[in-house]
């Protein structure tokens, strides 16, 4: 029987979630003030709450993850100094070159083909001899979970080792933790474990946590003060932002533990597709809410696969060369995930056999 959906199942990203009725109510009732004057109680409480969660001194509420990364990086890296990150890091690939264009940050990358973190690979770049012509490495950025490699989790022991190595060299560490809550829930680590592995942390409330807007940067008070100044310079100072911060509080109260459901749904879909065409999915890399479908391995273009899926009511992204990405989230039920798995498996079978 052909599966069909009443409305499309949209798995292009976990940013697509809409605020739930409970979240909207919390937003409507939020106590607010002018946050540029530091007078919004709901924002102030959220900044303190998230800083405490990561065991950091202070927090800064921003409208987007790109902005928390921007001000977090720029607070540590002077103009012309260097940021090191993995070659497919969101900071370098998907923030429209902002770190270079606006903050004057230069960068080099190490390569992790499977997206896992190797402290040795990261530090090897910083170790390269430095003469009069070379810039100084000021910061290493890690991404947890790693988006473009399919939501891979950074191993906590590697993170801690990298922190020791960077500390010894006077290099700071930043985590693009857009999906760090997924990493925490899936790895059994704590938010404090993640926070203590880095100097600054950017956490998004508008990905798996389901808020419509908002990210928080945490770190030492002096760095956060510098970031607050930069946030205003970049146009990110907000006024009665407590309406948005209230959604963040609600997300922390209600949407962390349920990330396990998203992870289970991602696994359901991945297993179905792998059962149909094993080469499409590396099951052992499906650790959180993101699944990469490696259509190119069977000679199927990512674009045509995504197109066929869309025709059947499932929206996914043709993302990397020969790879589609799907992301499970708050607005996807187990039933929809099961039906999606069947649809994507059928298309995998049809397209792969047509190529052969
Ligand atoms: C890993 C990662 N970092 C940062 C961001 C940026 O977040 P925003 O879209 O809120 O700017 C994203 C967005 O998808 C992301 O996936």
GROMACS .gro file of C-alpha atoms in nm, residues 117-315:
model
  199
  117UNK     CA    1   3.639   1.514   1.705
  118UNK     CA    2   4.009   1.433   1.722
  119UNK     CA    3   4.199   1.656   1.966
  120UNK     CA    4   4.527   1.563   1.793
  121UNK     CA    5   4.402   1.676   1.450
  122UNK     CA    6   4.279   2.005   1.589
  123UNK     CA    7   4.590   2.083   1.789
  124UNK     CA    8   4.825   1.977   1.507
  125UNK     CA    9   4.714   2.285   1.311
  126UNK     CA   10   4.792   2.513   1.603
  127UNK     CA   11   5.131   2.346   1.646
  128UNK     CA   12   5.263   2.447   1.306
  129UNK     CA   13   5.576   2.661   1.339
  130UNK     CA   14   5.512   3.028   1.372
  131UNK     CA   15   5.751   3.288   1.227
  132UNK     CA   16   5.714   3.656   1.138
  133UNK     CA   17   5.470   3.576   0.859
  134UNK     CA   18   5.219   3.364   1.048
  135UNK     CA   19   4.911   3.472   1.237
  136UNK     CA   20   4.858   3.355   1.593
  137UNK     CA   21   4.589   3.100   1.673
  138UNK     CA   22   4.354   3.255   1.926
  139UNK     CA   23   4.062   3.011   1.926
  140UNK     CA   24   3.959   2.657   1.835
  141UNK     CA   25   3.589   2.609   1.766
  142UNK     CA   26   3.420   2.271   1.795
  143UNK     CA   27   3.063   2.188   1.690
  144UNK     CA   28   2.846   1.961   1.904
  145UNK     CA   29   2.656   1.801   1.752
  146UNK     CA   30   2.826   1.831   1.413
  147UNK     CA   31   2.554   1.927   1.167
  148UNK     CA   32   2.701   1.856   0.825
  149UNK     CA   33   2.831   1.513   0.925
  150UNK     CA   34   2.485   1.404   1.040
  151UNK     CA   35   2.457   1.513   1.403
  152UNK     CA   36   2.772   1.341   1.529
  153UNK     CA   37   2.853   1.384   1.897
  154UNK     CA   38   3.193   1.519   2.006
  155UNK     CA   39   3.341   1.264   2.245
  156UNK     CA   40   3.364   1.420   2.592
  157UNK     CA   41   3.711   1.277   2.660
  158UNK     CA   42   3.844   1.425   2.333
  159UNK     CA   43   3.685   1.758   2.425
  160UNK     CA   44   3.851   1.752   2.766
  161UNK     CA   45   4.188   1.654   2.617
  162UNK     CA   46   4.164   1.933   2.360
  163UNK     CA   47   4.084   2.179   2.641
  164UNK     CA   48   4.399   2.071   2.826
  165UNK     CA   49   4.608   2.110   2.511
  166UNK     CA   50   4.462   2.452   2.427
  167UNK     CA   51   4.491   2.576   2.787
  168UNK     CA   52   4.860   2.486   2.786
  169UNK     CA   53   4.906   2.698   2.472
  170UNK     CA   54   4.696   2.998   2.573
  171UNK     CA   55   4.436   2.919   2.305
  172UNK     CA   56   4.068   2.956   2.390
  173UNK     CA   57   3.792   2.710   2.298
  174UNK     CA   58   3.442   2.788   2.173
  175UNK     CA   59   3.162   2.538   2.121
  176UNK     CA   60   2.900   2.592   1.854
  177UNK     CA   61   2.645   2.407   2.062
  178UNK     CA   62   2.347   2.477   1.839
  179UNK     CA   63   2.242   2.118   1.922
  180UNK     CA   64   2.439   2.059   2.240
  181UNK     CA   65   2.118   1.954   2.418
  182UNK     CA   66   2.090   1.666   2.170
  183UNK     CA   67   2.449   1.569   2.251
  184UNK     CA   68   2.382   1.584   2.625
  185UNK     CA   69   2.070   1.369   2.607
  186UNK     CA   70   2.222   1.113   2.370
  187UNK     CA   71   2.562   1.081   2.538
  188UNK     CA   72   2.456   1.085   2.902
  189UNK     CA   73   2.690   1.376   2.975
  190UNK     CA   74   2.570   1.687   3.158
  191UNK     CA   75   2.544   2.046   3.038
  192UNK     CA   76   2.815   2.127   3.294
  193UNK     CA   77   3.041   1.860   3.137
  194UNK     CA   78   3.003   2.031   2.800
  195UNK     CA   79   3.046   2.380   2.945
  196UNK     CA   80   3.357   2.295   3.141
  197UNK     CA   81   3.525   2.169   2.823
  198UNK     CA   82   3.519   2.514   2.660
  199UNK     CA   83   3.562   2.884   2.736
  200UNK     CA   84   3.250   2.998   2.548
  201UNK     CA   85   2.936   2.809   2.450
  202UNK     CA   86   2.669   2.902   2.196
  203UNK     CA   87   2.343   2.716   2.256
  204UNK     CA   88   2.040   2.749   2.028
  205UNK     CA   89   1.687   2.747   2.164
  206UNK     CA   90   1.537   2.749   1.815
  207UNK     CA   91   1.661   2.409   1.690
  208UNK     CA   92   1.554   2.088   1.861
  209UNK     CA   93   1.437   2.279   2.167
  210UNK     CA   94   1.154   2.430   1.966
  211UNK     CA   95   1.165   2.803   2.047
  212UNK     CA   96   1.089   3.036   1.755
  213UNK     CA   97   1.394   3.258   1.811
  214UNK     CA   98   1.696   3.276   2.033
  215UNK     CA   99   2.043   3.157   2.127
  216UNK     CA  100   2.252   3.219   2.434
  217UNK     CA  101   2.629   3.266   2.457
  218UNK     CA  102   2.785   3.168   2.791
  219UNK     CA  103   3.135   3.209   2.928
  220UNK     CA  104   3.352   3.416   3.163
  221UNK     CA  105   3.197   3.751   3.268
  222UNK     CA  106   3.466   3.962   3.098
  223UNK     CA  107   3.422   3.783   2.762
  224UNK     CA  108   3.043   3.807   2.786
  225UNK     CA  109   3.067   4.182   2.854
  226UNK     CA  110   3.280   4.220   2.540
  227UNK     CA  111   3.028   4.008   2.347
  228UNK     CA  112   2.742   4.226   2.477
  229UNK     CA  113   2.918   4.531   2.337
  230UNK     CA  114   2.972   4.355   2.002
  231UNK     CA  115   2.609   4.237   1.991
  232UNK     CA  116   2.499   4.601   1.996
  233UNK     CA  117   2.758   4.694   1.733
  234UNK     CA  118   2.629   4.418   1.503
  235UNK     CA  119   2.270   4.537   1.547
  236UNK     CA  120   2.159   4.253   1.773
  237UNK     CA  121   2.051   4.455   2.078
  238UNK     CA  122   1.683   4.386   2.143
  239UNK     CA  123   1.431   4.572   2.355
  240UNK     CA  124   1.136   4.385   2.517
  241UNK     CA  125   1.300   4.056   2.429
  242UNK     CA  126   1.153   3.880   2.731
  243UNK     CA  127   0.869   3.767   2.505
  244UNK     CA  128   1.129   3.562   2.317
  245UNK     CA  129   1.326   3.460   2.625
  246UNK     CA  130   1.005   3.321   2.777
  247UNK     CA  131   0.997   3.071   2.492
  248UNK     CA  132   1.351   2.973   2.589
  249UNK     CA  133   1.252   2.913   2.952
  250UNK     CA  134   0.957   2.706   2.835
  251UNK     CA  135   1.184   2.503   2.605
  252UNK     CA  136   1.424   2.427   2.891
  253UNK     CA  137   1.135   2.322   3.114
  254UNK     CA  138   0.957   2.101   2.862
  255UNK     CA  139   1.166   2.011   2.558
  256UNK     CA  140   1.496   1.863   2.671
  257UNK     CA  141   1.407   1.509   2.777
  258UNK     CA  142   1.175   1.469   2.477
  259UNK     CA  143   1.476   1.502   2.242
  260UNK     CA  144   1.506   1.126   2.303
  261UNK     CA  145   1.190   1.085   2.093
  262UNK     CA  146   1.351   1.274   1.804
  263UNK     CA  147   1.656   1.049   1.827
  264UNK     CA  148   1.440   0.737   1.831
  265UNK     CA  149   1.244   0.864   1.529
  266UNK     CA  150   1.565   0.936   1.337
  267UNK     CA  151   1.680   0.583   1.408
  268UNK     CA  152   1.346   0.437   1.294
  269UNK     CA  153   1.371   0.613   0.959
  270UNK     CA  154   1.740   0.530   0.918
  271UNK     CA  155   1.678   0.159   0.986
  272UNK     CA  156   1.400   0.139   0.728
  273UNK     CA  157   1.611   0.299   0.456
  274UNK     CA  158   1.915   0.087   0.546
  275UNK     CA  159   1.702  -0.228   0.530
  276UNK     CA  160   1.602  -0.135   0.174
  277UNK     CA  161   1.943  -0.014   0.047
  278UNK     CA  162   2.221  -0.067   0.303
  279UNK     CA  163   2.466   0.168   0.133
  280UNK     CA  164   2.231   0.465   0.175
  281UNK     CA  165   2.280   0.490   0.554
  282UNK     CA  166   2.570   0.429   0.793
  283UNK     CA  167   2.359   0.324   1.089
  284UNK     CA  168   2.640   0.357   1.341
  285UNK     CA  169   2.669   0.729   1.258
  286UNK     CA  170   2.305   0.800   1.345
  287UNK     CA  171   2.356   0.927   1.699
  288UNK     CA  172   2.102   1.207   1.741
  289UNK     CA  173   1.824   1.367   1.532
  290UNK     CA  174   2.003   1.398   1.196
  291UNK     CA  175   2.029   1.129   0.928
  292UNK     CA  176   2.243   1.153   0.616
  293UNK     CA  177   2.116   0.952   0.320
  294UNK     CA  178   2.418   0.879   0.101
  295UNK     CA  179   2.233   0.844  -0.224
  296UNK     CA  180   2.544   0.910  -0.434
  297UNK     CA  181   2.693   0.575  -0.330
  298UNK     CA  182   2.421   0.403  -0.535
  299UNK     CA  183   2.465   0.650  -0.822
  300UNK     CA  184   2.149   0.843  -0.729
  301UNK     CA  185   2.175   1.222  -0.720
  302UNK     CA  186   2.074   1.388  -0.394
  303UNK     CA  187   1.858   1.638  -0.583
  304UNK     CA  188   1.654   1.375  -0.766
  305UNK     CA  189   1.607   1.168  -0.449
  306UNK     CA  190   1.489   1.475  -0.255
  307UNK     CA  191   1.260   1.564  -0.541
  308UNK     CA  192   1.099   1.218  -0.546
  309UNK     CA  193   1.058   1.230  -0.168
  310UNK     CA  194   0.887   1.568  -0.195
  311UNK     CA  195   0.647   1.425  -0.455
  312UNK     CA  196   0.550   1.165  -0.192
  313UNK     CA  197   0.500   1.428   0.081
  314UNK     CA  198   0.836   1.408   0.258
  315UNK     CA  199   1.058   1.714   0.248
   0.00000   0.00000   0.00000
